[in-house]
């Protein structure tokens, strides 16, 4: 199995994306918790692409790559939407507000950052590229 796959940016492709990451994690012999963290990160990025992007009709495919990276595993997520860095949308101060006062949005990027050892956004050849490194724990807590 190759470490890269492409998906149409729509809700119908979400299940295939999750299956790809689970299969890739199995090939790399990643612990289940690491696989689930990768799936959560990918789901957040993918959902934002099709909910806030141009939509599946004619939208360029999303490409996802999962590869070992030293003690970590790297997830590389690319979409063809206009330039948008989701990692800048963190509104930590909103976490201190009562629920009814919190604005919509911004929590997904906090979630991605919480799952990652580090992350990076790049604009490459008219595509958004988000790279997320997730630590592979040798022994995971229950």
PDB file of C-alpha atoms in Angstrom:
ATOM      1  CA  UNK A   1       0.000   0.000   0.000  1.00  0.00           C
ATOM      2  CA  UNK A   2       1.305   3.397  -0.944  1.00  0.00           C
ATOM      3  CA  UNK A   3       1.533   6.109   1.693  1.00  0.00           C
ATOM      4  CA  UNK A   4      -0.457   8.628  -0.393  1.00  0.00           C
ATOM      5  CA  UNK A   5      -4.094   8.756  -1.479  1.00  0.00           C
ATOM      6  CA  UNK A   6      -6.448  11.331  -3.017  1.00  0.00           C
ATOM      7  CA  UNK A   7     -10.051  12.072  -2.113  1.00  0.00           C
ATOM      8  CA  UNK A   8     -12.884  14.151  -3.506  1.00  0.00           C
ATOM      9  CA  UNK A   9     -13.558  16.903  -0.942  1.00  0.00           C
ATOM     10  CA  UNK A  10     -17.066  15.907   0.140  1.00  0.00           C
ATOM     11  CA  UNK A  11     -18.754  14.180   3.053  1.00  0.00           C
ATOM     12  CA  UNK A  12     -19.141  10.966   1.061  1.00  0.00           C
ATOM     13  CA  UNK A  13     -15.327  10.594   0.947  1.00  0.00           C
ATOM     14  CA  UNK A  14     -14.771  10.914   4.693  1.00  0.00           C
ATOM     15  CA  UNK A  15     -15.203   7.195   5.360  1.00  0.00           C
ATOM     16  CA  UNK A  16     -12.651   6.328   2.655  1.00  0.00           C
ATOM     17  CA  UNK A  17     -10.172   8.816   4.147  1.00  0.00           C
ATOM     18  CA  UNK A  18     -10.556   7.296   7.616  1.00  0.00           C
ATOM     19  CA  UNK A  19     -10.130   3.782   6.175  1.00  0.00           C
ATOM     20  CA  UNK A  20      -6.977   4.862   4.323  1.00  0.00           C
ATOM     21  CA  UNK A  21      -5.403   6.255   7.481  1.00  0.00           C
ATOM     22  CA  UNK A  22      -6.361   3.175   9.526  1.00  0.00           C
ATOM     23  CA  UNK A  23      -4.895   0.887   6.855  1.00  0.00           C
ATOM     24  CA  UNK A  24      -1.758   2.983   6.567  1.00  0.00           C
ATOM     25  CA  UNK A  25      -1.342   2.937  10.368  1.00  0.00           C
ATOM     26  CA  UNK A  26      -1.661  -0.852  10.323  1.00  0.00           C
ATOM     27  CA  UNK A  27       0.995  -1.136   7.599  1.00  0.00           C
ATOM     28  CA  UNK A  28       3.311   1.083   9.674  1.00  0.00           C
ATOM     29  CA  UNK A  29       2.435  -0.947  12.807  1.00  0.00           C
ATOM     30  CA  UNK A  30       1.339   2.169  14.678  1.00  0.00           C
ATOM     31  CA  UNK A  31      -0.440   1.825  18.019  1.00  0.00           C
ATOM     32  CA  UNK A  32      -4.217   2.220  17.837  1.00  0.00           C
ATOM     33  CA  UNK A  33      -4.185   5.492  19.784  1.00  0.00           C
ATOM     34  CA  UNK A  34      -1.695   6.989  17.306  1.00  0.00           C
ATOM     35  CA  UNK A  35      -3.896   5.884  14.412  1.00  0.00           C
ATOM     36  CA  UNK A  36      -6.916   7.500  16.067  1.00  0.00           C
ATOM     37  CA  UNK A  37      -5.032  10.781  16.598  1.00  0.00           C
ATOM     38  CA  UNK A  38      -4.058  10.806  12.908  1.00  0.00           C
ATOM     39  CA  UNK A  39      -7.673  10.141  11.929  1.00  0.00           C
ATOM     40  CA  UNK A  40      -8.922  12.953  14.142  1.00  0.00           C
ATOM     41  CA  UNK A  41      -6.448  15.435  12.635  1.00  0.00           C
ATOM     42  CA  UNK A  42      -7.286  14.368   9.074  1.00  0.00           C
ATOM     43  CA  UNK A  43     -11.030  14.482   9.748  1.00  0.00           C
ATOM     44  CA  UNK A  44     -10.805  18.033  11.069  1.00  0.00           C
ATOM     45  CA  UNK A  45      -8.764  19.272   8.094  1.00  0.00           C
ATOM     46  CA  UNK A  46     -10.897  17.400   5.548  1.00  0.00           C
ATOM     47  CA  UNK A  47     -14.209  18.525   7.014  1.00  0.00           C
ATOM     48  CA  UNK A  48     -13.058  22.145   6.903  1.00  0.00           C
ATOM     49  CA  UNK A  49     -12.076  21.749   3.245  1.00  0.00           C
ATOM     50  CA  UNK A  50     -15.465  20.574   2.055  1.00  0.00           C
ATOM     51  CA  UNK A  51     -17.559  22.685   4.443  1.00  0.00           C
ATOM     52  CA  UNK A  52     -15.746  25.967   3.871  1.00  0.00           C
ATOM     53  CA  UNK A  53     -14.130  25.383   0.477  1.00  0.00           C
ATOM     54  CA  UNK A  54     -15.507  25.519  -3.023  1.00  0.00           C
ATOM     55  CA  UNK A  55     -17.307  22.174  -2.747  1.00  0.00           C
ATOM     56  CA  UNK A  56     -16.934  18.821  -4.476  1.00  0.00           C
ATOM     57  CA  UNK A  57     -18.182  19.979  -7.884  1.00  0.00           C
ATOM     58  CA  UNK A  58     -14.964  20.600  -9.747  1.00  0.00           C
ATOM     59  CA  UNK A  59     -12.881  21.087  -6.589  1.00  0.00           C
ATOM     60  CA  UNK A  60      -9.352  19.727  -6.838  1.00  0.00           C
ATOM     61  CA  UNK A  61      -8.812  16.501  -4.904  1.00  0.00           C
ATOM     62  CA  UNK A  62      -7.440  16.428  -1.394  1.00  0.00           C
ATOM     63  CA  UNK A  63      -4.194  14.473  -1.097  1.00  0.00           C
ATOM     64  CA  UNK A  64      -3.122  12.826   2.144  1.00  0.00           C
ATOM     65  CA  UNK A  65       0.213  11.184   2.864  1.00  0.00           C
ATOM     66  CA  UNK A  66       1.189   9.301   6.026  1.00  0.00           C
ATOM     67  CA  UNK A  67       4.857   8.395   6.535  1.00  0.00           C
ATOM     68  CA  UNK A  68       7.192   7.596   9.418  1.00  0.00           C
ATOM     69  CA  UNK A  69       9.321  10.551  10.568  1.00  0.00           C
ATOM     70  CA  UNK A  70      11.790   9.469  13.241  1.00  0.00           C
ATOM     71  CA  UNK A  71       9.938   9.077  16.559  1.00  0.00           C
ATOM     72  CA  UNK A  72       6.854  10.612  14.946  1.00  0.00           C
ATOM     73  CA  UNK A  73       4.558   9.864  12.058  1.00  0.00           C
ATOM     74  CA  UNK A  74       3.923  12.676   9.591  1.00  0.00           C
ATOM     75  CA  UNK A  75       0.547  13.400   8.044  1.00  0.00           C
ATOM     76  CA  UNK A  76       0.742  15.686   5.007  1.00  0.00           C
ATOM     77  CA  UNK A  77      -2.610  17.128   3.981  1.00  0.00           C
ATOM     78  CA  UNK A  78      -3.026  19.127   0.749  1.00  0.00           C
ATOM     79  CA  UNK A  79      -6.026  20.795  -0.833  1.00  0.00           C
ATOM     80  CA  UNK A  80      -6.438  23.071  -3.825  1.00  0.00           C
ATOM     81  CA  UNK A  81      -8.536  25.728  -2.128  1.00  0.00           C
ATOM     82  CA  UNK A  82      -7.515  29.411  -1.955  1.00  0.00           C
ATOM     83  CA  UNK A  83      -4.646  30.130   0.437  1.00  0.00           C
ATOM     84  CA  UNK A  84      -5.799  29.498   4.005  1.00  0.00           C
ATOM     85  CA  UNK A  85      -3.677  28.605   7.009  1.00  0.00           C
ATOM     86  CA  UNK A  86      -5.934  26.749   9.455  1.00  0.00           C
ATOM     87  CA  UNK A  87      -3.177  26.733  12.067  1.00  0.00           C
ATOM     88  CA  UNK A  88      -3.534  30.498  12.543  1.00  0.00           C
ATOM     89  CA  UNK A  89      -7.180  30.245  13.530  1.00  0.00           C
ATOM     90  CA  UNK A  90      -6.519  29.296  17.151  1.00  0.00           C
ATOM     91  CA  UNK A  91      -8.605  31.310  19.551  1.00  0.00           C
ATOM     92  CA  UNK A  92      -7.339  30.081  22.919  1.00  0.00           C
ATOM     93  CA  UNK A  93      -8.963  33.027  24.692  1.00  0.00           C
ATOM     94  CA  UNK A  94     -12.384  31.748  23.572  1.00  0.00           C
ATOM     95  CA  UNK A  95     -11.938  28.659  25.739  1.00  0.00           C
ATOM     96  CA  UNK A  96     -12.311  30.843  28.830  1.00  0.00           C
ATOM     97  CA  UNK A  97     -15.697  32.216  27.759  1.00  0.00           C
ATOM     98  CA  UNK A  98     -19.015  30.623  28.719  1.00  0.00           C
ATOM     99  CA  UNK A  99     -20.317  28.383  25.908  1.00  0.00           C
ATOM    100  CA  UNK A 100     -23.088  30.771  24.917  1.00  0.00           C
ATOM    101  CA  UNK A 101     -20.522  33.572  24.380  1.00  0.00           C
ATOM    102  CA  UNK A 102     -18.037  31.579  22.296  1.00  0.00           C
ATOM    103  CA  UNK A 103     -17.934  32.371  18.584  1.00  0.00           C
ATOM    104  CA  UNK A 104     -18.373  29.537  16.113  1.00  0.00           C
ATOM    105  CA  UNK A 105     -15.125  28.101  14.763  1.00  0.00           C
ATOM    106  CA  UNK A 106     -11.505  28.047  15.789  1.00  0.00           C
ATOM    107  CA  UNK A 107     -11.633  24.983  18.024  1.00  0.00           C
ATOM    108  CA  UNK A 108     -10.577  22.565  15.288  1.00  0.00           C
ATOM    109  CA  UNK A 109      -7.156  24.160  14.924  1.00  0.00           C
ATOM    110  CA  UNK A 110      -6.707  23.890  18.691  1.00  0.00           C
ATOM    111  CA  UNK A 111      -7.567  20.207  18.420  1.00  0.00           C
ATOM    112  CA  UNK A 112      -5.042  19.671  15.619  1.00  0.00           C
ATOM    113  CA  UNK A 113      -2.344  21.419  17.662  1.00  0.00           C
ATOM    114  CA  UNK A 114      -3.191  19.371  20.749  1.00  0.00           C
ATOM    115  CA  UNK A 115      -2.723  16.120  18.806  1.00  0.00           C
ATOM    116  CA  UNK A 116       0.561  17.198  17.225  1.00  0.00           C
ATOM    117  CA  UNK A 117       4.154  17.364  18.330  1.00  0.00           C
ATOM    118  CA  UNK A 118       4.450  20.138  15.780  1.00  0.00           C
ATOM    119  CA  UNK A 119       2.657  21.359  12.687  1.00  0.00           C
ATOM    120  CA  UNK A 120       3.427  23.571   9.722  1.00  0.00           C
ATOM    121  CA  UNK A 121       1.482  25.300   6.954  1.00  0.00           C
ATOM    122  CA  UNK A 122       2.912  25.955   3.486  1.00  0.00           C
ATOM    123  CA  UNK A 123       1.486  27.232   0.223  1.00  0.00           C
ATOM    124  CA  UNK A 124       3.001  25.045  -2.517  1.00  0.00           C
ATOM    125  CA  UNK A 125       2.084  25.204  -6.219  1.00  0.00           C
ATOM    126  CA  UNK A 126      -1.345  26.760  -5.604  1.00  0.00           C
ATOM    127  CA  UNK A 127      -2.154  24.198  -2.897  1.00  0.00           C
ATOM    128  CA  UNK A 128      -2.463  24.451   0.871  1.00  0.00           C
ATOM    129  CA  UNK A 129      -0.177  21.985   2.607  1.00  0.00           C
ATOM    130  CA  UNK A 130      -0.542  21.247   6.300  1.00  0.00           C
ATOM    131  CA  UNK A 131       2.097  18.991   7.807  1.00  0.00           C
ATOM    132  CA  UNK A 132       1.360  17.462  11.196  1.00  0.00           C
ATOM    133  CA  UNK A 133       3.779  15.312  13.165  1.00  0.00           C
ATOM    134  CA  UNK A 134       2.188  12.993  15.727  1.00  0.00           C
ATOM    135  CA  UNK A 135       4.335  11.237  18.337  1.00  0.00           C
ATOM    136  CA  UNK A 136       4.316   7.459  18.204  1.00  0.00           C
ATOM    137  CA  UNK A 137       4.311   6.339  21.816  1.00  0.00           C
ATOM    138  CA  UNK A 138       6.104   3.058  22.490  1.00  0.00           C
ATOM    139  CA  UNK A 139       3.706   2.285  25.328  1.00  0.00           C
ATOM    140  CA  UNK A 140       0.334   3.953  25.392  1.00  0.00           C
ATOM    141  CA  UNK A 141      -1.752   4.480  28.480  1.00  0.00           C
ATOM    142  CA  UNK A 142      -5.194   2.855  28.604  1.00  0.00           C
TER     143      UNK A 142
END
